[in-house]
Coordinates of C-alpha atoms and ligand atoms in Angstrom, one line a residue:
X1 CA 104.6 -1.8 49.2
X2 CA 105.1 -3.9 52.4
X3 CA 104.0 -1.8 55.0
X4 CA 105.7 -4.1 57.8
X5 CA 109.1 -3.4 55.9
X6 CA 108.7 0.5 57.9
X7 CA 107.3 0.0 60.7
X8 CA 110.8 0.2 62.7
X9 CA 110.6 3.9 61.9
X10 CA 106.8 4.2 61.2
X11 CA 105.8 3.5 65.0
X12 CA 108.3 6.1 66.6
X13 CA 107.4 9.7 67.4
X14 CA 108.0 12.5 64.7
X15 CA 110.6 13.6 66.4
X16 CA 112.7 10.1 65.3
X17 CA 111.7 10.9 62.0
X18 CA 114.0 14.1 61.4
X19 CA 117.0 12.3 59.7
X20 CA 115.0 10.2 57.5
X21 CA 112.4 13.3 56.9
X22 CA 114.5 16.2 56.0
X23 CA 118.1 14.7 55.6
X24 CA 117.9 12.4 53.2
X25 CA 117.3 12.6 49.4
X26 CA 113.9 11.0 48.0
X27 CA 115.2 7.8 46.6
X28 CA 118.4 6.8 48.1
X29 CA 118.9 3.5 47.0
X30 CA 121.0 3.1 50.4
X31 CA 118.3 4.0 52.6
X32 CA 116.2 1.2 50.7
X33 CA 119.1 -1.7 51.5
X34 CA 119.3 -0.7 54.7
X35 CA 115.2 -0.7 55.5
X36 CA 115.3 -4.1 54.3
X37 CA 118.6 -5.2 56.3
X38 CA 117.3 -3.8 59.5
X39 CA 113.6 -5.7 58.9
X40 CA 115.4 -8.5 59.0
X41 CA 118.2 -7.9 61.8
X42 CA 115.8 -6.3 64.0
X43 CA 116.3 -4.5 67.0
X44 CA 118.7 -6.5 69.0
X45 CA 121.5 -4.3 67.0
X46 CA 123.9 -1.8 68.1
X47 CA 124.9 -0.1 64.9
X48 CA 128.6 1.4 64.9
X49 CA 128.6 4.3 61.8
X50 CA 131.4 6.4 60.3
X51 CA 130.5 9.8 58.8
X52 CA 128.8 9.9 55.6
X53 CA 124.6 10.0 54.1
X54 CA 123.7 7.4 57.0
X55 CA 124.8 9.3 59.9
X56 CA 122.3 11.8 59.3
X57 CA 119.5 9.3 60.0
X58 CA 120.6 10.0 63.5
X59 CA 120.2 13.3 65.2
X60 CA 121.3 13.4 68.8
X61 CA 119.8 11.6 71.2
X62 CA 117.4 10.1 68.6
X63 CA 118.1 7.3 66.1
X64 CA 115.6 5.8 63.8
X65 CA 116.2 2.5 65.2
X66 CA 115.0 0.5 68.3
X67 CA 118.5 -0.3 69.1
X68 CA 121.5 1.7 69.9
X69 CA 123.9 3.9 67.6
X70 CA 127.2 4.8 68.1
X71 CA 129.3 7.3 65.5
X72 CA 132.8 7.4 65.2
X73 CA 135.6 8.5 63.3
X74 CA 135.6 7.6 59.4
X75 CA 138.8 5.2 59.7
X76 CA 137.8 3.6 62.7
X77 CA 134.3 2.3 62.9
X78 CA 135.4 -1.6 62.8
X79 CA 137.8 -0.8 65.8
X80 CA 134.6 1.0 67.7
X81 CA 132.9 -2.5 66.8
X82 CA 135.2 -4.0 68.7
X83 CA 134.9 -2.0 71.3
X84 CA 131.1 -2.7 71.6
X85 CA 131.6 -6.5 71.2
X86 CA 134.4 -6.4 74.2
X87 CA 131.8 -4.8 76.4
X88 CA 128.5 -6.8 75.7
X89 CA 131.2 -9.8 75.9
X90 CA 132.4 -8.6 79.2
X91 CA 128.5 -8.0 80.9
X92 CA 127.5 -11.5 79.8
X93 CA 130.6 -12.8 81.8
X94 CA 130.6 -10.8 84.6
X95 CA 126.2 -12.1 84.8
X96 CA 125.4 -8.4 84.4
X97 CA 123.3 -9.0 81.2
X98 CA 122.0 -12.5 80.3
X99 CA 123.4 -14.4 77.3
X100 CA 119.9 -13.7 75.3
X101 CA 119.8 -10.3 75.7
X102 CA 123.4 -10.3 73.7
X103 CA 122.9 -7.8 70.8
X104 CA 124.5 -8.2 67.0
X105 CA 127.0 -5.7 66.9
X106 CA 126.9 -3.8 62.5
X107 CA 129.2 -1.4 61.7
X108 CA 127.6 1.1 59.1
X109 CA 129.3 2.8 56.5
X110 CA 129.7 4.4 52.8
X111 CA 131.9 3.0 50.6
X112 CA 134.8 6.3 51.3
X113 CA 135.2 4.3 54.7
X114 CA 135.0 0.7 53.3
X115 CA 136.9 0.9 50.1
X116 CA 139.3 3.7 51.9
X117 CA 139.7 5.3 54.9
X118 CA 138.2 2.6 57.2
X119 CA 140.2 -0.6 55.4
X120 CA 143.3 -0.7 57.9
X121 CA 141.3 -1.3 60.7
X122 CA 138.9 -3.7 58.9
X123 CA 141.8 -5.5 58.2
X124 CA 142.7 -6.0 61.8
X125 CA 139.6 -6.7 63.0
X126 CA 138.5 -9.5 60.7
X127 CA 142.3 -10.9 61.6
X128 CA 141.3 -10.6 65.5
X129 CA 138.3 -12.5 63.7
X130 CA 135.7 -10.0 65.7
X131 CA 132.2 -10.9 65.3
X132 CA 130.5 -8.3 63.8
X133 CA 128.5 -7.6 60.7
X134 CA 129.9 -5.0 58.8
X135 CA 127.3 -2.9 55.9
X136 CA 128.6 -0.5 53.2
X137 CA 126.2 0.8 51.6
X138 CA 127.9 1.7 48.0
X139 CA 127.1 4.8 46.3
X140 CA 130.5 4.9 44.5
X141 CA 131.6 8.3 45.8
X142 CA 131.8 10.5 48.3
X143 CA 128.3 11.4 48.2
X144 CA 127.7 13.0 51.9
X145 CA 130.3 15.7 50.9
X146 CA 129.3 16.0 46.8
X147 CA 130.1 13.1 45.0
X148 CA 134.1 13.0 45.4
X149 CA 135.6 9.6 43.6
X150 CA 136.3 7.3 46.0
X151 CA 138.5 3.6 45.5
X152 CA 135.0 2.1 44.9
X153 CA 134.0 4.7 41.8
X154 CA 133.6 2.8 38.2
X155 CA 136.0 3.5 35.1
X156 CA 134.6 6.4 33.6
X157 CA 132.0 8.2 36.1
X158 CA 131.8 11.2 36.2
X159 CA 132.0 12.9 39.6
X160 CA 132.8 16.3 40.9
X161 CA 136.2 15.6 41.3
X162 CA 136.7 13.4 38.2
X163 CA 134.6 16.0 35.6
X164 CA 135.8 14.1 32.6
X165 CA 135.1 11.0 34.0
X166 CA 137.1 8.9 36.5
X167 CA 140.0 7.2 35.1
X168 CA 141.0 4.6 37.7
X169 CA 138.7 1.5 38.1
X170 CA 136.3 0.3 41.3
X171 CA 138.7 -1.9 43.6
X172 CA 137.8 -5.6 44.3
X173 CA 136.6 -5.2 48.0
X174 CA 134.5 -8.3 48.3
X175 CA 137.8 -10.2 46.7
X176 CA 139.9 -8.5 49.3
X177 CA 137.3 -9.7 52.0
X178 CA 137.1 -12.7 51.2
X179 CA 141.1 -13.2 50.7
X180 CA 140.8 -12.8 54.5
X181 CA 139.1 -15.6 55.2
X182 CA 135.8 -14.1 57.1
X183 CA 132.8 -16.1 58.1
X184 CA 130.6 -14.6 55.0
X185 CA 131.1 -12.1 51.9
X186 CA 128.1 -11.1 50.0
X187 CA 127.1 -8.7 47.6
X188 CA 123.5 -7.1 47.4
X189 CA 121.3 -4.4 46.0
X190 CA 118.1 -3.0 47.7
X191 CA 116.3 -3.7 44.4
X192 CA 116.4 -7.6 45.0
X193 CA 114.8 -8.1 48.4
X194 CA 114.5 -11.7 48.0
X195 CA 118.5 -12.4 47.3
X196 CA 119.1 -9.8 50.1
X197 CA 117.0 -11.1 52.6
X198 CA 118.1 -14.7 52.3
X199 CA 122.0 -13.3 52.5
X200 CA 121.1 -11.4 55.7
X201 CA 119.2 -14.6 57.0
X202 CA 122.4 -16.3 56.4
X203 CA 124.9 -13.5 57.9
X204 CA 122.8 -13.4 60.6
X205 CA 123.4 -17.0 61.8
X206 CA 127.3 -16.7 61.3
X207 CA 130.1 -16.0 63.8
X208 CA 133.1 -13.8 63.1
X209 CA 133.7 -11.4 60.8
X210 CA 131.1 -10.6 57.6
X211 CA 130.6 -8.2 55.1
X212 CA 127.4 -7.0 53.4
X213 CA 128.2 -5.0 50.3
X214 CA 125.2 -3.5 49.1
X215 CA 125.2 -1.4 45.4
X216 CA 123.0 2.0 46.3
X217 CA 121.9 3.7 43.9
X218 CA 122.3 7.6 44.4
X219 CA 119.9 9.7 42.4
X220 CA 122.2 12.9 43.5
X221 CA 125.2 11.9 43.0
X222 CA 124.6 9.4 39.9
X223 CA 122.4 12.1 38.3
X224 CA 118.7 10.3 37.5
X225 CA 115.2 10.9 38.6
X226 CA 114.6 9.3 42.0
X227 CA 112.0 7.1 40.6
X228 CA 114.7 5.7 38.4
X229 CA 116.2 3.6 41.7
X230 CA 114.9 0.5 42.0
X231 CA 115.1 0.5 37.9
X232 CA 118.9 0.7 38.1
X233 CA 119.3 -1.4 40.7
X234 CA 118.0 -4.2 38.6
X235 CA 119.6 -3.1 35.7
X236 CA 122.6 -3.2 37.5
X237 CA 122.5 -7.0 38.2
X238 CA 120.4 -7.6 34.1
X239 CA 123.9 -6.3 32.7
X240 CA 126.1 -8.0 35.0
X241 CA 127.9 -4.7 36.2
X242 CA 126.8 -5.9 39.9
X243 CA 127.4 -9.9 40.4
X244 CA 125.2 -10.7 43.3
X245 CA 127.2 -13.6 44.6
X246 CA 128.4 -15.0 48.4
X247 CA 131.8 -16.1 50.0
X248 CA 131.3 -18.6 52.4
X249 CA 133.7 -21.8 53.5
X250 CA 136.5 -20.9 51.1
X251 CA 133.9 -20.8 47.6
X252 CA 132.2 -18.3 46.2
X253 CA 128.9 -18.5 44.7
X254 CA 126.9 -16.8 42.2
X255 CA 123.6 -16.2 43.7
X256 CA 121.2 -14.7 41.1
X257 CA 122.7 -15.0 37.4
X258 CA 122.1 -12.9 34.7
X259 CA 120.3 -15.5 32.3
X260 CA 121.2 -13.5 28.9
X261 CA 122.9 -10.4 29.9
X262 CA 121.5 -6.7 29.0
X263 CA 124.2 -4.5 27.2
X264 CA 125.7 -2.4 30.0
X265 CA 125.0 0.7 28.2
X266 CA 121.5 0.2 29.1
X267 CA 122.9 0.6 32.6
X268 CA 124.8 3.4 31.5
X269 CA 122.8 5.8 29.9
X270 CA 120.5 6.2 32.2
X271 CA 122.4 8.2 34.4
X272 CA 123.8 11.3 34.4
X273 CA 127.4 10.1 35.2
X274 CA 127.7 8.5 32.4
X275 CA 126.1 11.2 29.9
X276 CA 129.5 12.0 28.2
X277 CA 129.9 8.7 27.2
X278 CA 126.5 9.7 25.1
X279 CA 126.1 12.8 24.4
X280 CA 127.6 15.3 22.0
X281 CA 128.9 12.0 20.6
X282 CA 129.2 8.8 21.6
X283 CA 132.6 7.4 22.7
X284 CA 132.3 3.9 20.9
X285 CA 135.8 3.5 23.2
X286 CA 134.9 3.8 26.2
X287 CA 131.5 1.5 25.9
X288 CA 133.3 -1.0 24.8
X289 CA 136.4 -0.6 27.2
X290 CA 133.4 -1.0 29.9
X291 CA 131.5 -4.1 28.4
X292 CA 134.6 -5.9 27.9
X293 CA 135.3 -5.7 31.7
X294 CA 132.0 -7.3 32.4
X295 CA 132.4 -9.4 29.8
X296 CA 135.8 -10.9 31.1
X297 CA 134.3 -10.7 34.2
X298 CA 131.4 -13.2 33.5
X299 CA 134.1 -15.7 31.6
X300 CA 133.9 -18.9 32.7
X301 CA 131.0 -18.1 35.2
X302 CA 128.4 -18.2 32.8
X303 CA 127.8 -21.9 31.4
Ligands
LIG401 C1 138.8 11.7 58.4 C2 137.6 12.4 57.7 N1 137.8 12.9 56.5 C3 136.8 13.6 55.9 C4 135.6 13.6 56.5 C5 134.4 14.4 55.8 N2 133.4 13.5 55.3 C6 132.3 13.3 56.0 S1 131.2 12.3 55.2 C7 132.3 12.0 54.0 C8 132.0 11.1 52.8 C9 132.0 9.7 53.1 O1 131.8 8.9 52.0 P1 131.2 7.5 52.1 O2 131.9 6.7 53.1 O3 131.2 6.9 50.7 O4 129.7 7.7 52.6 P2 128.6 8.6 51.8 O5 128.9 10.0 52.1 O6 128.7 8.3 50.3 O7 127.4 8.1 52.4 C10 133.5 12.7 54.2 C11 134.6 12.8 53.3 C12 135.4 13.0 57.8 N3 134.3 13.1 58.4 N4 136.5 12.5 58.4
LIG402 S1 123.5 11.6 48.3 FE1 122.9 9.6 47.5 S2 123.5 8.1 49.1 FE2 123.4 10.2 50.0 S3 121.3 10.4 50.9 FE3 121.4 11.3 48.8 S4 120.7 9.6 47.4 FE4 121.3 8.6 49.4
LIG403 MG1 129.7 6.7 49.3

């Protein structure tokens, strides 16, 4: 393990430690995407989170990270963003804070606010091209409050509002991003540091509005032994389920391909979610329905 990677949180008090401690479940793909997203954006960050599993990293007045943390309502973290950006805008102007003390403004959020709740007023603020750096961390549910669907849920996941298994399909949110026209679009998964950290590298340098989409895999609510994570993670990107690819400049870009793709069953069945496509008998159906949407996915992208 690099030891460096936790030293943001390692070299704090105990008393910082309580939402990462007792909050969170061993595992959480999330929490491992956004370890390695903060290593890398450091501490000259103000983060801007709606309510869901990420909010409880931060127990009033303390906040696992060196910067500052501001909560708001689940529609309206991109609008609190702006806020933030208006004021450290307005400082440097006025010569009350110097230009290099500026601080990268990140909204943080699930995929209930990104997919959902919060998508009006991330609408408006990439048109009002605001620079911030927004991160959903995707669970594929509404895992704070049980594992509810939510618009970013896959075809056929079982949830506990969707017991026989979801029949609606995960929206396109890094399409609808990038049919805004932002600075940057990119997908990631904690389980490939390298891809990640080279994307956040990138975002980092970029003005205007960008979107980190980060695949989290959620050994409560996706049903698997926490050990499993980083296992599915890169599962997820072996059977081409999770593209990791970039918008930038009007093209988007296929960062880490698949050479020879994994059946996405071997994705599937190692998660609880999926169990009834499985077990007592295997719905033949439904496997397929799912590999032929990663199939026509990869159509023409593969060479
Ligand atoms: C307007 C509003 N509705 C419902 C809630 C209750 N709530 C708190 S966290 C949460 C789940 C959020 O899901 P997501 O954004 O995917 O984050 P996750 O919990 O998966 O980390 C919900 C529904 C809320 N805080 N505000
Ligand atoms: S429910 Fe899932 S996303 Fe939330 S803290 Fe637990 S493992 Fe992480
Ligand atoms: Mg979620």
């Amino acid at each position: 393990m690099n030891e460096s990677r936790f030293k943001g949180i390692r070299d704090l008090p105990s008393s910082h430690l309580l939402g990462t401690g007792t909050a969170m479940c061993a595992g959480c793909g999330g929490l491992e995407a956004v370890h390695e997203i903060y290593d890398i954006l450091g501490k000259n960050t103000v983060f801007v989170n709606a309510a869901g599993c990420m909010t409880l990293l931060s127990i009033y007045p303390f906040t696992p990270f060196r910067g500052s943390w501001l909560y708001t309502a689940m529609a309206s973290a991109p609008a609190g963003a702006q806020g933030v950006r208006d004021a450290l805008d307005l400082l440097i102007r006025k010569k009350r804070m110097p230009p290099e003390e500026d601080l990268k403004v990140v909204v943080l959020t699930g995929d209930g606010a990104a997919y959902g709740m919060g998508l009006s007023s991330t609408s408006a603020a990439i048109d009002r091209n605001l620079d911030f750096l927004y991160i959903c961390y995707d669970n594929e549910g509404y895992g704070n409050t049980g594992q509810q669907f939510s618009m970013a849920t896959p075809h056929g996941a079982r949830t506990s509002t969707s017991r026989g298994g979801y029949p609606g399909g995960k929206k396109d949110l890094f399409s609808i991003w990038a049919a805004n026209g932002p600075a940057y679009v990119a997908t990631v998964v904690g389980a490939e540091p390298l891809d990640l950290a080279r994307k956040i590298e990138k975002a980092g340098k970029l003005k205007g509005p960008k979107l980190i989409l980060a695949l989290s895999p959620c050994p409560t609510g996706w049903d698997y032994d926490p050990k499993e994570s980083v296992e599915i993670g890169k599962l997820a990107v072996k059977t081409g389920i999770w593209p990791l690819k970039e918008y930038s400049d009007g093209k988007v870009v296929h960062t880490k391909r698949p050479r020879k793709r994994l059946p996405v069953e071997e994705y599937l069945k190692r998660q609880g979610r999926f169990s009834h496509l499985f077990e007592p008998v295997r719905n033949e159906a439904l496997i397929r329905e799912i590999q032929a949407g990663v199939d026509a996915y990869w159509e023409g992208i593969e060479e």
